[in-house]
Coordinates of C-alpha atoms in Angstrom, one line a residue:
Chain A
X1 CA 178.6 183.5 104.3
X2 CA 175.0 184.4 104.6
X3 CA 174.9 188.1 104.3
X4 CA 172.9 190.0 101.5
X5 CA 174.0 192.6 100.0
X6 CA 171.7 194.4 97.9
X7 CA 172.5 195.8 94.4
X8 CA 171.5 197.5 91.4
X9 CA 171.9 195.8 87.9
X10 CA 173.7 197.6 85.4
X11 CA 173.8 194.8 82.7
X12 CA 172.6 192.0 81.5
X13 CA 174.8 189.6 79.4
X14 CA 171.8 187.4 78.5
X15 CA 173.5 184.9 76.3
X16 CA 175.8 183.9 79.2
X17 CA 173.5 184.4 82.1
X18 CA 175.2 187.1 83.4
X19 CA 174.8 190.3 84.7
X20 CA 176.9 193.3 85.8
X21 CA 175.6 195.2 89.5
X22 CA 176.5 198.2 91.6
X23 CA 177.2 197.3 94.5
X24 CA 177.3 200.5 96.3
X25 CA 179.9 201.5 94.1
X26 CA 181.8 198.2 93.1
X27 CA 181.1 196.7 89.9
X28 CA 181.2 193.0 90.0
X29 CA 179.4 189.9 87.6
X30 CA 176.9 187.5 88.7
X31 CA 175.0 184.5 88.1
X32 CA 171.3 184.9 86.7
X33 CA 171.1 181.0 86.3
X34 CA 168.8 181.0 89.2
X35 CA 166.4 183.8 87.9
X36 CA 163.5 183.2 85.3
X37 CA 165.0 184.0 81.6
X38 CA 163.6 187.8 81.4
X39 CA 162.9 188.5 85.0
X40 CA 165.6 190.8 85.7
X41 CA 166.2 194.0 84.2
X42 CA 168.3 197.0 84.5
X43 CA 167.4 198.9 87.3
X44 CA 166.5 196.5 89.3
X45 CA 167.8 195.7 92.9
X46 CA 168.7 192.0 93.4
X47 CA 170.2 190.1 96.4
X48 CA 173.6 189.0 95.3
X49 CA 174.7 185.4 97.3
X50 CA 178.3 183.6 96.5
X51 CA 178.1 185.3 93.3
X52 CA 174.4 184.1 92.2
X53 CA 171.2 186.7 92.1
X54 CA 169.2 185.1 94.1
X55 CA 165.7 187.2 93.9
X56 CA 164.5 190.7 92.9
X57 CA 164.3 193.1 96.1
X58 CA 160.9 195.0 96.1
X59 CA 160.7 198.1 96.1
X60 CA 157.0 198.5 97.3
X61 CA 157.4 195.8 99.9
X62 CA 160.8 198.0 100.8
X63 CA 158.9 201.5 100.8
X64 CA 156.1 199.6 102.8
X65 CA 158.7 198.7 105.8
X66 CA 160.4 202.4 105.2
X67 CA 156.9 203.7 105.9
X68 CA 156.2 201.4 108.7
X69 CA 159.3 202.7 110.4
X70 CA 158.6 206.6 110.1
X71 CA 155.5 206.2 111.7
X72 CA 157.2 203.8 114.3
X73 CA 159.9 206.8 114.9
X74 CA 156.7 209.1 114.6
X75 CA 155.4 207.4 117.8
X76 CA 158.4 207.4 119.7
X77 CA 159.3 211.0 119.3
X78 CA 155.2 211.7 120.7
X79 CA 155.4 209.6 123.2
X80 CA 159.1 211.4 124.0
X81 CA 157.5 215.1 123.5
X82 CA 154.3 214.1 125.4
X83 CA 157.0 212.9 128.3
X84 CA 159.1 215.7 128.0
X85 CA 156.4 218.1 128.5
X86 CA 154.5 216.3 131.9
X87 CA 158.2 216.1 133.4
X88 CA 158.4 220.2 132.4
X89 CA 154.5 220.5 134.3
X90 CA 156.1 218.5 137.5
X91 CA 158.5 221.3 137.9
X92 CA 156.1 224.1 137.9
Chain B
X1 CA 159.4 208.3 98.0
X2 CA 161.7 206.6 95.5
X3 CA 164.3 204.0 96.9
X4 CA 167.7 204.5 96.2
X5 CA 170.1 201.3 96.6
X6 CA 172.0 203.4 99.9
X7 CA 168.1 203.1 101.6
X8 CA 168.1 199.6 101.2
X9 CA 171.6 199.6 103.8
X10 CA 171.1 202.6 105.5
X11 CA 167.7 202.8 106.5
X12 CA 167.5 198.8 107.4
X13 CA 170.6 199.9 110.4
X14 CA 169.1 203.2 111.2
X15 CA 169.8 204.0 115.0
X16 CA 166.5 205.9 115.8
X17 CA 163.9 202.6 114.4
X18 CA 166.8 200.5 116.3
X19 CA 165.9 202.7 119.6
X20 CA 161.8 202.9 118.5
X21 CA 161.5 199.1 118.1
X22 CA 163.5 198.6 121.1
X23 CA 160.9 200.5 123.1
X24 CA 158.0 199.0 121.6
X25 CA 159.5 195.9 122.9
X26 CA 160.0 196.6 126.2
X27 CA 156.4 197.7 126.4
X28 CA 155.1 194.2 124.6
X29 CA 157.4 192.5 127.0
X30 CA 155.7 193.9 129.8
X31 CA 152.6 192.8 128.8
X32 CA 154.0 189.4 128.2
X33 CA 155.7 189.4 131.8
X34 CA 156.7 185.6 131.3
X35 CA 160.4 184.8 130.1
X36 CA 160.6 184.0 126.6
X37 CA 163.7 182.3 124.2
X38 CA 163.6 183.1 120.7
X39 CA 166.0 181.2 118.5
X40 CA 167.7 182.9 115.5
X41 CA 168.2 179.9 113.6
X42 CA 170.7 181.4 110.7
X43 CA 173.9 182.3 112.2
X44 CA 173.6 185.1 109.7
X45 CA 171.0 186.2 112.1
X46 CA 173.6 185.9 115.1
X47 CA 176.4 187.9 113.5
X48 CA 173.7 190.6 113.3
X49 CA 172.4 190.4 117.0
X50 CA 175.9 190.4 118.5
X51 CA 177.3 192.9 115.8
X52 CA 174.4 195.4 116.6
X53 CA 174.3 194.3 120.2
X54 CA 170.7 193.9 120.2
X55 CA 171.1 191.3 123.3
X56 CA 171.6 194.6 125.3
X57 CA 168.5 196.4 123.5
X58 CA 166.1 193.5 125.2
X59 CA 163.8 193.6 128.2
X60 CA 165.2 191.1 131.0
X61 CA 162.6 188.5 130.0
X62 CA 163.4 188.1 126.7
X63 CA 166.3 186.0 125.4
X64 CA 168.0 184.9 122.1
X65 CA 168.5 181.5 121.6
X66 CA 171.8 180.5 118.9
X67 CA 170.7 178.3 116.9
X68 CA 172.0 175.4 113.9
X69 CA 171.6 177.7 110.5
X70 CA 175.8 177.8 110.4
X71 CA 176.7 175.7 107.7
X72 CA 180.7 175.6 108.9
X73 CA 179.9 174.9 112.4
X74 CA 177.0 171.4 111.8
X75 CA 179.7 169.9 109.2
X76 CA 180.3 166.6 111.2
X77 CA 184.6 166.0 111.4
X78 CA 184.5 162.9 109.6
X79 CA 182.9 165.3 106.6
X80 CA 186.1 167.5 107.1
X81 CA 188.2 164.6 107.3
X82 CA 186.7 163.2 103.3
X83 CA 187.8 166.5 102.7
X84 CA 191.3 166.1 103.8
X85 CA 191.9 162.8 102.3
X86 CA 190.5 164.0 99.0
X87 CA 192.9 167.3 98.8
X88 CA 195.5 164.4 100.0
X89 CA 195.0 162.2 96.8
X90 CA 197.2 163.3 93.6
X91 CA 196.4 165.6 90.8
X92 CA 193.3 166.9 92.7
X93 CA 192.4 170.6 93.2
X94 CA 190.0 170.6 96.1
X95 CA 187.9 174.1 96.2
X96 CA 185.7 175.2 98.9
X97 CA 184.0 178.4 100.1
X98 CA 185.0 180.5 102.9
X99 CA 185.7 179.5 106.5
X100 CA 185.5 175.7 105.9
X101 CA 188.9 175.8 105.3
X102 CA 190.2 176.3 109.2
X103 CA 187.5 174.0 110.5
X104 CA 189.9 171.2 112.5
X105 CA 189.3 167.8 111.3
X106 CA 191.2 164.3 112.5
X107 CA 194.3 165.0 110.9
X108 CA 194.0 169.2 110.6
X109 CA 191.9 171.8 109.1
X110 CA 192.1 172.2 105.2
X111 CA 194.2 174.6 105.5
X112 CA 196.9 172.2 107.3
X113 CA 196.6 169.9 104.1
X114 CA 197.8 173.4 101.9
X115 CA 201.0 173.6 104.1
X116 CA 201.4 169.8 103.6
X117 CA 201.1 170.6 99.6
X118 CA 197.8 169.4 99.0
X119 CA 196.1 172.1 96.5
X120 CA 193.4 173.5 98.5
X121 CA 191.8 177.1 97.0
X122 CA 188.5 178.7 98.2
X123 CA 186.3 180.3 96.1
X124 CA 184.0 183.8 96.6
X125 CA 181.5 181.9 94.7
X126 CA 181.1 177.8 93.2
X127 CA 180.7 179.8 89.5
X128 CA 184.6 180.1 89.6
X129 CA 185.7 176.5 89.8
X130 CA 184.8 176.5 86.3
X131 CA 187.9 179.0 85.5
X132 CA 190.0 176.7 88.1
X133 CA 189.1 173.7 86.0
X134 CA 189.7 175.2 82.8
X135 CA 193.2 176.1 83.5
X136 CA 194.1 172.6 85.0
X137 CA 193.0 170.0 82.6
X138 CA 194.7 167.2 83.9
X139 CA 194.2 167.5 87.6
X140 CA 190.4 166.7 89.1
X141 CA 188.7 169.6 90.9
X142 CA 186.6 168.9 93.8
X143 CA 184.3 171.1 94.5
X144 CA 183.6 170.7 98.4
X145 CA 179.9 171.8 98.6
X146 CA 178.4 173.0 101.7
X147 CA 175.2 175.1 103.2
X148 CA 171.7 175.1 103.4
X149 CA 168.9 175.6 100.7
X150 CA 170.7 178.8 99.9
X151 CA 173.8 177.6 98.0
X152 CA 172.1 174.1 97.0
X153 CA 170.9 175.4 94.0
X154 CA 174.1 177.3 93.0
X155 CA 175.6 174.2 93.2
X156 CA 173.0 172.8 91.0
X157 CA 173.8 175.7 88.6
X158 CA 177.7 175.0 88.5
X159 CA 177.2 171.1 87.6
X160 CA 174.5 172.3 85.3
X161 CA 177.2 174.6 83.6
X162 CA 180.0 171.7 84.0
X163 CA 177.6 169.2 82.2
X164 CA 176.4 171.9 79.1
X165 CA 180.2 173.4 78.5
X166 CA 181.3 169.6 79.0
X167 CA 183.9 170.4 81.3
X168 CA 185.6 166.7 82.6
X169 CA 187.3 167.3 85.3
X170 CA 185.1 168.9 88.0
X171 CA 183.9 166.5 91.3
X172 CA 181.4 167.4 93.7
X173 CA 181.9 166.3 97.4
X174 CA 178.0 167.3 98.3
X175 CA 177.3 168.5 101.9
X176 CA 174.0 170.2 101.5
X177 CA 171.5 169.8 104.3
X178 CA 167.9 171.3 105.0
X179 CA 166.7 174.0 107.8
X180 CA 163.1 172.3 108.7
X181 CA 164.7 168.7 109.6
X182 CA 166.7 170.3 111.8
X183 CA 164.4 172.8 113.3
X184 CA 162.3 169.2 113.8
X185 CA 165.1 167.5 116.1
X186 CA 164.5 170.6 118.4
X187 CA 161.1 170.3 119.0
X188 CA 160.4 166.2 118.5
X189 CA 162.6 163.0 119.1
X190 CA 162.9 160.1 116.9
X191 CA 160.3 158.8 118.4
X192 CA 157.5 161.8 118.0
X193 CA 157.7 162.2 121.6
X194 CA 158.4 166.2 122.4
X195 CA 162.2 167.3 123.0
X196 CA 162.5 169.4 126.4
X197 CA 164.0 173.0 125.4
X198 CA 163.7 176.9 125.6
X199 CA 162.2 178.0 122.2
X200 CA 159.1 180.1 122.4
X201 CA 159.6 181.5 118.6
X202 CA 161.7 181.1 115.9
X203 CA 163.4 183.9 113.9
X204 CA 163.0 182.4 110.4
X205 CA 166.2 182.5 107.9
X206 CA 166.6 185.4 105.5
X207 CA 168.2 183.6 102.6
X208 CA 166.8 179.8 102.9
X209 CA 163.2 181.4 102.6
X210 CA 164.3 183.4 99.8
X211 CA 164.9 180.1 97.8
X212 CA 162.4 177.8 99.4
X213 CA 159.9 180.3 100.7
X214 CA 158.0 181.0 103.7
X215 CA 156.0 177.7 103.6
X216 CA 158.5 175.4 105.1
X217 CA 157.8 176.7 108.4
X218 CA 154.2 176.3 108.6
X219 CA 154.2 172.9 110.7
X220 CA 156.7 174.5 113.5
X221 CA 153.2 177.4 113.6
X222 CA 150.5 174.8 113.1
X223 CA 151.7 171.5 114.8
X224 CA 154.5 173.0 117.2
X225 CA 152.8 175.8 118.2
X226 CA 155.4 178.1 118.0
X227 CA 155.4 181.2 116.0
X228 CA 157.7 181.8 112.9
X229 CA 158.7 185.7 111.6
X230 CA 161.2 185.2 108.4
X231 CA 163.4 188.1 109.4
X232 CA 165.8 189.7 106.9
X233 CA 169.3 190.2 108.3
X234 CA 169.6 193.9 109.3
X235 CA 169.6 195.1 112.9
X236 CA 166.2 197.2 111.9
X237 CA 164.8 193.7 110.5
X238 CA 165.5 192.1 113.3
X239 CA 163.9 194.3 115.9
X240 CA 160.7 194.7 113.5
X241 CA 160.7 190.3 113.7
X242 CA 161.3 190.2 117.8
X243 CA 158.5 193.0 117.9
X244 CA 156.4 191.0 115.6
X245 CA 157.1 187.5 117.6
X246 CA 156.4 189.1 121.0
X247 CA 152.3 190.4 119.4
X248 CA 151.9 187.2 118.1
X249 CA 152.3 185.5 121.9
X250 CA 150.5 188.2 123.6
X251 CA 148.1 187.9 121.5
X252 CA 148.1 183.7 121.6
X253 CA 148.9 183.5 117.8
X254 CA 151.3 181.2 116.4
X255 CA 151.6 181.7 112.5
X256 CA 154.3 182.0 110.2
X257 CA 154.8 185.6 109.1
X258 CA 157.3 187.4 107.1
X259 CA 159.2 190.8 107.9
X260 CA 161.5 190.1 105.2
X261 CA 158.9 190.4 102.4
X262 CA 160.9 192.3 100.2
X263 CA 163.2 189.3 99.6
X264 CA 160.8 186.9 100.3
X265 CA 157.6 184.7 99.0
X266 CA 155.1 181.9 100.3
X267 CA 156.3 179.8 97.3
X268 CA 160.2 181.0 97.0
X269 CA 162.2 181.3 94.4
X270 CA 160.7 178.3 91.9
X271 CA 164.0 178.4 89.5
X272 CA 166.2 177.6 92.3
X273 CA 164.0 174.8 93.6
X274 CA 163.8 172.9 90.2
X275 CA 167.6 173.3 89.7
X276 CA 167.8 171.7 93.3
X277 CA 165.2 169.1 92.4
X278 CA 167.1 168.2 89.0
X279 CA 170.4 167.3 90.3
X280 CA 169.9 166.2 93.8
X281 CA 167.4 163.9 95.7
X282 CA 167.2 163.6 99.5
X283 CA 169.8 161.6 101.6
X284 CA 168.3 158.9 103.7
X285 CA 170.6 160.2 106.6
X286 CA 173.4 163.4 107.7
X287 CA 174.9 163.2 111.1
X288 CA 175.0 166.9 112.3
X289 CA 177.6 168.0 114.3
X290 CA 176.7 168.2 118.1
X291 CA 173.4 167.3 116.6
X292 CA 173.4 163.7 115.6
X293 CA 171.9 162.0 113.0
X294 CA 168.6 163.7 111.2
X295 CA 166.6 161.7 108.4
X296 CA 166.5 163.3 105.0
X297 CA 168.2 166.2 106.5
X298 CA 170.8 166.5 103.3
X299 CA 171.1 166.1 99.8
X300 CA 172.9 163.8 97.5
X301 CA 173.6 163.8 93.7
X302 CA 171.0 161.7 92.1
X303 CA 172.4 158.7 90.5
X304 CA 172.2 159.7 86.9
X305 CA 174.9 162.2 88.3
X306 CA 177.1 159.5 89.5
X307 CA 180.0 160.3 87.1
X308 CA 180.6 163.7 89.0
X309 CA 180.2 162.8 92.4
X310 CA 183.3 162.0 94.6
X311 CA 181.9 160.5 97.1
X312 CA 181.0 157.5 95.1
X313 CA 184.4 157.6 93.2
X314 CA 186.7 157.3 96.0
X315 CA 184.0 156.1 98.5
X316 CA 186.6 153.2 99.0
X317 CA 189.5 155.8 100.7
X318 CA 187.1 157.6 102.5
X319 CA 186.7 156.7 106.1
X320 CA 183.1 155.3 107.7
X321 CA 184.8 156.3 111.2
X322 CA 182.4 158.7 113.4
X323 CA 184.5 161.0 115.2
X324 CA 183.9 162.6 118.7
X325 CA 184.4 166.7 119.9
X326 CA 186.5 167.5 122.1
X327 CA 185.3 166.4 125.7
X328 CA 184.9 169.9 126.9
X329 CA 183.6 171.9 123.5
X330 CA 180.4 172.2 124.0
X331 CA 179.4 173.2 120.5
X332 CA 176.4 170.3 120.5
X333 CA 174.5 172.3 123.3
X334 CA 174.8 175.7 121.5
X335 CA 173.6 174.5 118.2
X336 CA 170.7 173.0 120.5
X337 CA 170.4 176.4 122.4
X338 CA 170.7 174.8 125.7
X339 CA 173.9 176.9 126.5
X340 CA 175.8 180.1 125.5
X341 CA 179.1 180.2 124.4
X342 CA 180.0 181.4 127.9
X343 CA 178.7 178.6 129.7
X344 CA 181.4 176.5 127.6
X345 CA 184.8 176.6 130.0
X346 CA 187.0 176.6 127.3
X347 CA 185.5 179.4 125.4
X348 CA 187.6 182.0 125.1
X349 CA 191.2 180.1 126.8
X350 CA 191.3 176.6 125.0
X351 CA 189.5 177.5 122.4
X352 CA 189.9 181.2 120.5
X353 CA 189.5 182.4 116.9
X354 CA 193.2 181.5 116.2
X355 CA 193.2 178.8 117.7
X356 CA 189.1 177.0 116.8
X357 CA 188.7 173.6 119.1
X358 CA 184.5 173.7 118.4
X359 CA 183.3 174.4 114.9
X360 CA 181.0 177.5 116.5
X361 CA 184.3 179.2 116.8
X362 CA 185.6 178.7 113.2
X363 CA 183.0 180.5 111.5
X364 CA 182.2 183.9 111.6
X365 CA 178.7 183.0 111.9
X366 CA 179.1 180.5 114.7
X367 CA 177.9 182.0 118.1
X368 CA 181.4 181.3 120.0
X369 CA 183.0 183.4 117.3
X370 CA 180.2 186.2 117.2
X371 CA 180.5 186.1 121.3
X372 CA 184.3 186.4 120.9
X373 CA 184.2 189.0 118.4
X374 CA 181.7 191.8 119.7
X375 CA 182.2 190.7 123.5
X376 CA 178.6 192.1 124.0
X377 CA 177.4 188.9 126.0
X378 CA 174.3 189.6 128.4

């Protein structure tokens, strides 16, 4: 019952509190009771809970980790080259 | 780069970080060279590690510890008895979410009141007991509440909506209880004096912190000692948080950080916290299943609220009867992380998905059932 899942909001229904998001492809409504009157907007990515957006996803915070991770994979694939190549000078 | 809504899945499971993070680990582990336990405490967090089989991606010396955050498998059964006894009573629609339907109580699981004709539905989310109640004017609805500071505001929302559309007919049963009590019990006794366990870290919640913010964990970093990374729920997130717990204790730290800060502030989500604050005030007690009893570890409708909450109104057909596990589940010590679901003997023979004698094996978050159902145990 705990897992996010991330979506994009295609509506907003602000009379009822409502709002419509993709969620990869399924359409479904949720709650914005829990979100400050305004704070949402099309376009944005929320965490859908139970029906309920909980909080806005950022997207810097999100590029920062993206980021964080290419030079993470950066690193490995040095450290795998750099490997690759003193194995290849053993042989010689 | 511009995020698409697919980057937000996809690049939070990718195999190649996975495989990077998990050899920056065993490098950090190395330089650790002490064994350390590190306990997930959201069974969220569980599902992941066993689903992802990241128990295979760690250095010998580091270990994952299951901890309480399952709000299925902590319900105590004289909680899930109230339950059945309510469905029981005539004219009542009882309405829960999810896998609290199967968990076993004195008399049967909720799902054994349904066959008996009791009208038991569950819900994808609280918002459609409304509908539910609409459609049956002259039967009660009780909406059987349960989980953490996640779903206490939504809760919140739903009588909030109740009260405004002046909707008559909708109960609450409330079962709502609070992550840093718990996490207290683990590390203290009753008595302030320190608990023996195995935790050298905690893996903070993703959705708790989400509502009430990174903050509640700063005593477990200041006062316990023990370092706290709020860690968002995919496999990537999780490695990042293990990789970020094992720096902090090379490096002697222990601070509360978060991985997870795209979902998640120091201060949480402030709307959620006054809707919890508005409707419900702290319980003086909650006995925890396997746990025991934890002071102001649950919430309870204010009494303002009285008129909607059910267990007031039929407090005099509920029973105050504690009732005991099964001798053999040993459900209390993996909530406490002082075993693993195999250690249990009747894990996997007595006690299977189909057949749940411990709560841990009912829900899909509970560690027995995560064990059972990826079979990846280390």
């Amino acid at each position: 019952m705990c897992l996010s899942i991330p979506s994009k909001v295609v509506k907003i229904d602000e009379e009822n509190q409502m709002c419509t998001v993709d969620t990869m492809g399924i359409f479904r409504d949720a709650s914005l009771a829990m979100m400050a009157e305004g704070d949402v907007k099309i376009g944005d990515f929320v965490l859908i809970h139970i029906g309920f957006v909980m909080n806005k996803i950022s997207v810097e915070e999100a590029e920062a980790s993206l980021e964080t991770y290419r030079e993470i994979i950066a690193l490995m694939d040095e450290d795998e080259m750099r490997r690759a190549i003193e194995e290849d000078d053993k042989c010689q | 780069m511009s995020i698409e809504l697919k980057n937000l899945y996809d690049d939070f499971r990718d195999a190649k970080t996975i495989k990077a993070y998990a050899k920056q680990i065993a490098i950090d582990a190395k330089k650790l060279g002490r064994p350390i336990g590190i306990m997930e405490v959201c069974g969220g967090h569980t599902h992941t590690i066993m689903k992802y089989g990241l128990p295979q991606l760690m250095p010998a010396n580091v270990h994952f510890i299951h901890g309480p955050g399952c709000p299925v498998c902590i319900m105590p059964k004289e909680r899930v008895d109230h339950a059945y006894t309510l469905a029981m009573q005539p004219d009542v629609i009882l309405v829960t979410l999810g896998d609290m339907i199967r968990v076993p109580g004195s008399h049967g699981s909720l799902q054994d009141a349904r066959a008996k004709g009791a009208d038991v539905r569950f819900v994808y989310s609280p918002i459609d007991v409304l509908k539910i109640a609409r459609e049956n004017p002259d039967k009660k609805v009780i909406f059987f509440a349960i989980g953490f500071e996640t779903t206490t505001p939504m809760t919140a929302a739903l009588l909030e909506s109740v009260i405004k559309n002046d909707i008559k007919n909708v109960l609450f049963y409330i079962n709502h209880v609070t992550v840093p009590e718990v996490m207290t019990t683990l590390m203290i006794d009753g008595e302030n004096r320190p608990v023996e366990n195995k935790i050298d870290a905690f893996l903070g919640p993703s959705h708790v912190s989400v509502i009430a913010g990174s903050q509640i964990y700063e005593p477990f970093a200041s006062v316990y000692k023990r370092p706290v990374v709020v860690s968002g729920f995919e496999p990537v997130d999780v490695m990042q948080s293990i990789h970020m717990i094992l720096k902090q204790l090379i490096e002697g730290r222990s601070e509360v950080e978060v991985q997870y800060a795209r979902a998640v502030e120091k201060g949480g989500n402030k709307k959620a916290q006054e809707l919890t604050n508005k409707y419900f005030e702290k319980a003086p007690l909650f006995s925890w299943r396997g746990l025991g009893k934890v002071p102001k570890s649950s919430w309870q409708l204010k009494d303002e609220f009285s008129a909607y909450d059910a267990q007031k109104i039929y407090d005099s057909i509920l029973s105050k009867e504690e009732c005991q596990d099964h001798k053999l589940c040993r459900c209390g010590d993996i909530l406490k992380g002082l075993a693993t679901p195999p250690d249990c003997t009747i894990f996997g023979t007595l006690c299977k998905p189909s057949n749940p004698v411990g709560s841990c094996m009912v829900s899909s978050e509970g560690a027995c059932s995560a064990y059972y159902k990826y079979g990846n145990i280390k």
